Amino acid sequence: MTREYLKKADLTPKSDASETHKIVQGILADIEAGGDAKALEYAAKFDRYEGNVLLTAEEIEAACALVPEKLKADIQFAHDNVRRFAELQKGTMKNVETEISPGFVTGQKVIPVDAAGCYVPGGRYSHIASAIMTVTTAKVAGCKHITACSPPRPDTGVAPAIVYAAHICGADQIMAMGGVQGVAAMTFGLFGLPKANILVGPGNQFVAEAKRILFGRVGIDMIAGPTDSLILADGTADAHIVATDLVSQAEHGYNSPVWLVTDDRTLAEKVMRLVPGYIDDLPEVNRENATAAWRDYAEVILCADREDMAACSDEYAPEHLTVQAADLDWWLQRLTCYGSLFLGEETTVSYGDKAAGTNHVLPTSRAASYTGGLSVHKYMKIVTWQRATREGSKPVAEATARIARLEGMEGHARAADVRLAKYFPDETFDLTANG
């Protein structure tokens, strides 16, 4: 049996990349040349906000006071989970050293970057969880300065819950500026901020393109496109749960793909009947997004068996991968390409998006075939070092000189030669490339 598409996507999540690049490149160039004043000009144009760019301690305190106590408790719960998981991740990275050969020691040192810029979306939806995910991991990593940047709303500023989350998670500065201008301000060190060493966090296509253009002069977590989700489900799955989970991810945006991969035709057909009704029951903005995403980008794929389902999933390399099927351990061992994996009906992508502890900043557009998501590791530099005694240096110098000469790099060879001559003046070495 070959794979059968019971529903095939008409579109793929691609924006007009060339036009977006042109717009973003122009804004970045303007801001780099014009500094604070030009960034404020773009903020007035796009954010329609003219309040303080960097929130004062009093403004942060006032915003935090507006957050209901129940929501504060939920944010604290999510923060604690993300922090504990990040601390676990950090524990896997250690300074190590080994004696490669007698007298020659090499090592690895793990060093956090100095300054992190965390972008927190705040337009259509207030992404409280993005503040938790990005700021907490940067804090656990040990970054010396963390800026949280979020689009303000006209007249009201950054959403109070985002301010509260960024504050308790450890942001040193909270910046009321969105879009390309916010990314530029963190990168170029405007408004007295340190220049960011790394930019992290999700955003729209303009934010993603700004990060793409700036990558190289600053580190980034990843180049992200629209969020995507895939569910692997067999005949044991609950169609109601599967359909609900698909809709929950389709509401992200009009171009957010959701995919169902199954070996059970009855389940697939039932899910396809249920989804439109579940979408119709959403609030207006969510309904419009989910309707377009399901209509234009969703797919339902019928496979021969679970091995074919797993192979199909690996080809799609989804950002979020849910398994609602028997024998979860088999799937955990078999699957290889995903941003984050959700095993069993008892968990869901929404848990990972908000409060479970694993990070929700994840690779999209099949980037999970070569990278994972945001973690403490993204803020860390793994650097190497070496030290040797003169005797320990001897065989390394001999090999270096001969390899360098074979490559035609005489200067490299002589750097080894002079050490051998100095340390072992009474010895003769064959340092030629041949023979």
Short mmCIF file of C-alpha atoms in Angstrom, two decimals, residues 207-354:
data_model
loop_
_atom_site.label_atom_id
_atom_site.label_comp_id
_atom_site.label_asym_id
_atom_site.label_seq_id
_atom_site.Cartn_x
_atom_site.Cartn_y
_atom_site.Cartn_z
CA VAL A 207 11.33 39.44 12.83
CA ALA A 208 12.46 36.10 11.38
CA GLU A 209 13.98 37.84 8.35
CA ALA A 210 15.77 40.39 10.54
CA LYS A 211 17.35 37.55 12.49
CA ARG A 212 18.34 35.83 9.24
CA ILE A 213 20.02 38.99 7.91
CA LEU A 214 21.81 39.72 11.19
CA PHE A 215 23.02 36.16 11.73
CA GLY A 216 26.78 36.13 11.66
CA ARG A 217 27.32 39.43 13.39
CA VAL A 218 25.07 38.09 16.14
CA GLY A 219 24.03 34.55 17.04
CA ILE A 220 20.44 33.40 16.71
CA ASP A 221 18.49 30.46 18.06
CA MET A 222 17.19 29.44 14.61
CA ILE A 223 15.49 30.82 11.51
CA ALA A 224 11.85 30.05 12.10
CA GLY A 225 8.83 29.98 9.82
CA PRO A 226 5.17 29.36 10.68
CA THR A 227 4.60 26.86 13.47
CA ASP A 228 3.71 23.31 12.39
CA SER A 229 2.43 20.16 14.10
CA LEU A 230 2.05 16.50 13.17
CA ILE A 231 0.02 13.81 14.94
CA LEU A 232 0.77 10.10 14.57
CA ALA A 233 -2.35 8.15 15.50
CA ASP A 234 -3.43 4.53 15.17
CA GLY A 235 -6.75 2.82 15.71
CA THR A 236 -6.45 3.14 19.50
CA ALA A 237 -6.56 6.94 19.33
CA ASP A 238 -9.56 9.03 20.36
CA ALA A 239 -10.77 10.97 17.30
CA HIS A 240 -12.17 13.74 19.51
CA ILE A 241 -8.79 14.29 21.17
CA VAL A 242 -6.91 14.11 17.85
CA ALA A 243 -9.23 16.62 16.18
CA THR A 244 -9.05 18.98 19.16
CA ASP A 245 -5.25 18.87 19.15
CA LEU A 246 -5.08 19.60 15.42
CA VAL A 247 -7.38 22.61 15.79
CA SER A 248 -5.45 23.86 18.82
CA GLN A 249 -2.34 24.23 16.68
CA ALA A 250 -4.08 25.49 13.54
CA GLU A 251 -5.22 28.58 15.47
CA HIS A 252 -1.60 29.85 15.56
CA GLY A 253 -1.96 31.44 12.13
CA TYR A 254 -3.45 31.20 8.66
CA ASN A 255 -0.30 29.47 7.34
CA SER A 256 0.37 27.07 10.23
CA PRO A 257 0.35 23.51 8.85
CA VAL A 258 -1.16 20.63 10.81
CA TRP A 259 -0.81 17.04 9.65
CA LEU A 260 -2.44 13.77 10.67
CA VAL A 261 -0.57 10.58 9.78
CA THR A 262 -2.38 7.31 10.50
CA ASP A 263 -2.80 3.71 9.39
CA ASP A 264 -6.50 3.69 10.28
CA ARG A 265 -8.90 4.99 7.63
CA THR A 266 -11.89 5.05 9.98
CA LEU A 267 -10.04 7.28 12.44
CA ALA A 268 -8.86 9.60 9.67
CA GLU A 269 -12.32 10.04 8.21
CA LYS A 270 -13.87 10.71 11.61
CA VAL A 271 -11.24 13.34 12.46
CA MET A 272 -11.86 15.06 9.13
CA ARG A 273 -15.58 15.21 9.90
CA LEU A 274 -14.99 16.64 13.39
CA VAL A 275 -12.40 19.34 12.69
CA PRO A 276 -14.60 21.88 10.82
CA GLY A 277 -17.13 21.97 13.66
CA TYR A 278 -14.42 22.41 16.28
CA ILE A 279 -12.96 25.29 14.28
CA ASP A 280 -16.36 26.96 13.95
CA ASP A 281 -16.69 26.93 17.73
CA LEU A 282 -13.54 29.06 18.28
CA PRO A 283 -13.54 32.83 18.92
CA GLU A 284 -13.46 34.94 15.75
CA VAL A 285 -9.73 35.61 15.29
CA ASN A 286 -8.79 32.05 16.24
CA ARG A 287 -11.51 30.70 13.94
CA GLU A 288 -10.28 32.72 10.97
CA ASN A 289 -6.71 31.51 11.45
CA ALA A 290 -7.67 27.87 11.96
CA THR A 291 -10.09 27.88 9.03
CA ALA A 292 -7.43 29.07 6.61
CA ALA A 293 -4.73 26.80 8.04
CA TRP A 294 -6.96 23.72 7.79
CA ARG A 295 -8.23 24.61 4.33
CA ASP A 296 -4.90 25.51 2.72
CA TYR A 297 -2.11 23.78 4.65
CA ALA A 298 -3.49 20.73 6.49
CA GLU A 299 -2.93 17.17 5.33
CA VAL A 300 -4.32 13.78 6.33
CA ILE A 301 -2.11 10.89 5.23
CA LEU A 302 -3.03 7.20 5.31
CA CYS A 303 -0.03 4.85 5.65
CA ALA A 304 0.38 1.11 5.39
CA ASP A 305 1.67 0.48 8.92
CA ARG A 306 3.45 2.12 11.84
CA GLU A 307 6.89 1.88 10.23
CA ASP A 308 5.60 3.80 7.22
CA MET A 309 3.96 6.30 9.57
CA ALA A 310 7.27 6.87 11.35
CA ALA A 311 9.13 7.23 8.05
CA CYS A 312 6.56 9.74 6.84
CA SER A 313 6.90 11.74 10.06
CA ASP A 314 10.68 11.81 9.79
CA GLU A 315 10.38 13.15 6.25
CA TYR A 316 8.13 15.98 7.44
CA ALA A 317 10.44 16.67 10.43
CA PRO A 318 7.70 18.55 12.31
CA GLU A 319 8.23 21.21 14.90
CA HIS A 320 5.75 19.49 17.22
CA LEU A 321 5.20 15.73 17.02
CA THR A 322 2.44 13.97 18.94
CA VAL A 323 2.05 10.19 19.19
CA GLN A 324 -1.38 8.84 20.08
CA ALA A 325 -0.75 5.18 19.39
CA ALA A 326 0.05 1.90 21.11
CA ASP A 327 3.57 0.99 22.29
CA LEU A 328 4.92 4.47 23.03
CA ASP A 329 8.41 3.16 23.78
CA TRP A 330 8.68 1.86 20.22
CA TRP A 331 7.86 5.31 18.83
CA LEU A 332 10.30 7.02 21.20
CA GLN A 333 13.12 4.79 19.97
CA ARG A 334 12.14 4.91 16.28
CA LEU A 335 11.40 8.59 15.61
CA THR A 336 14.38 10.80 14.80
CA CYS A 337 13.26 14.15 13.32
CA TYR A 338 11.17 16.50 15.44
CA GLY A 339 11.50 19.64 17.53
CA SER A 340 9.66 18.29 20.56
CA LEU A 341 7.88 14.96 21.07
CA PHE A 342 4.63 14.42 22.97
CA LEU A 343 4.03 10.77 23.80
CA GLY A 344 0.51 9.61 24.55
CA GLU A 345 -2.91 11.17 24.92
CA GLU A 346 -2.05 12.32 28.44
CA THR A 347 0.18 15.11 27.15
CA THR A 348 -0.25 17.61 24.33
CA VAL A 349 1.61 20.29 22.42
CA SER A 350 -0.27 22.92 24.41
CA TYR A 351 1.44 21.66 27.59
CA GLY A 352 4.84 22.15 25.98
CA ASP A 353 3.80 25.52 24.60
CA LYS A 354 2.84 26.87 28.00
#
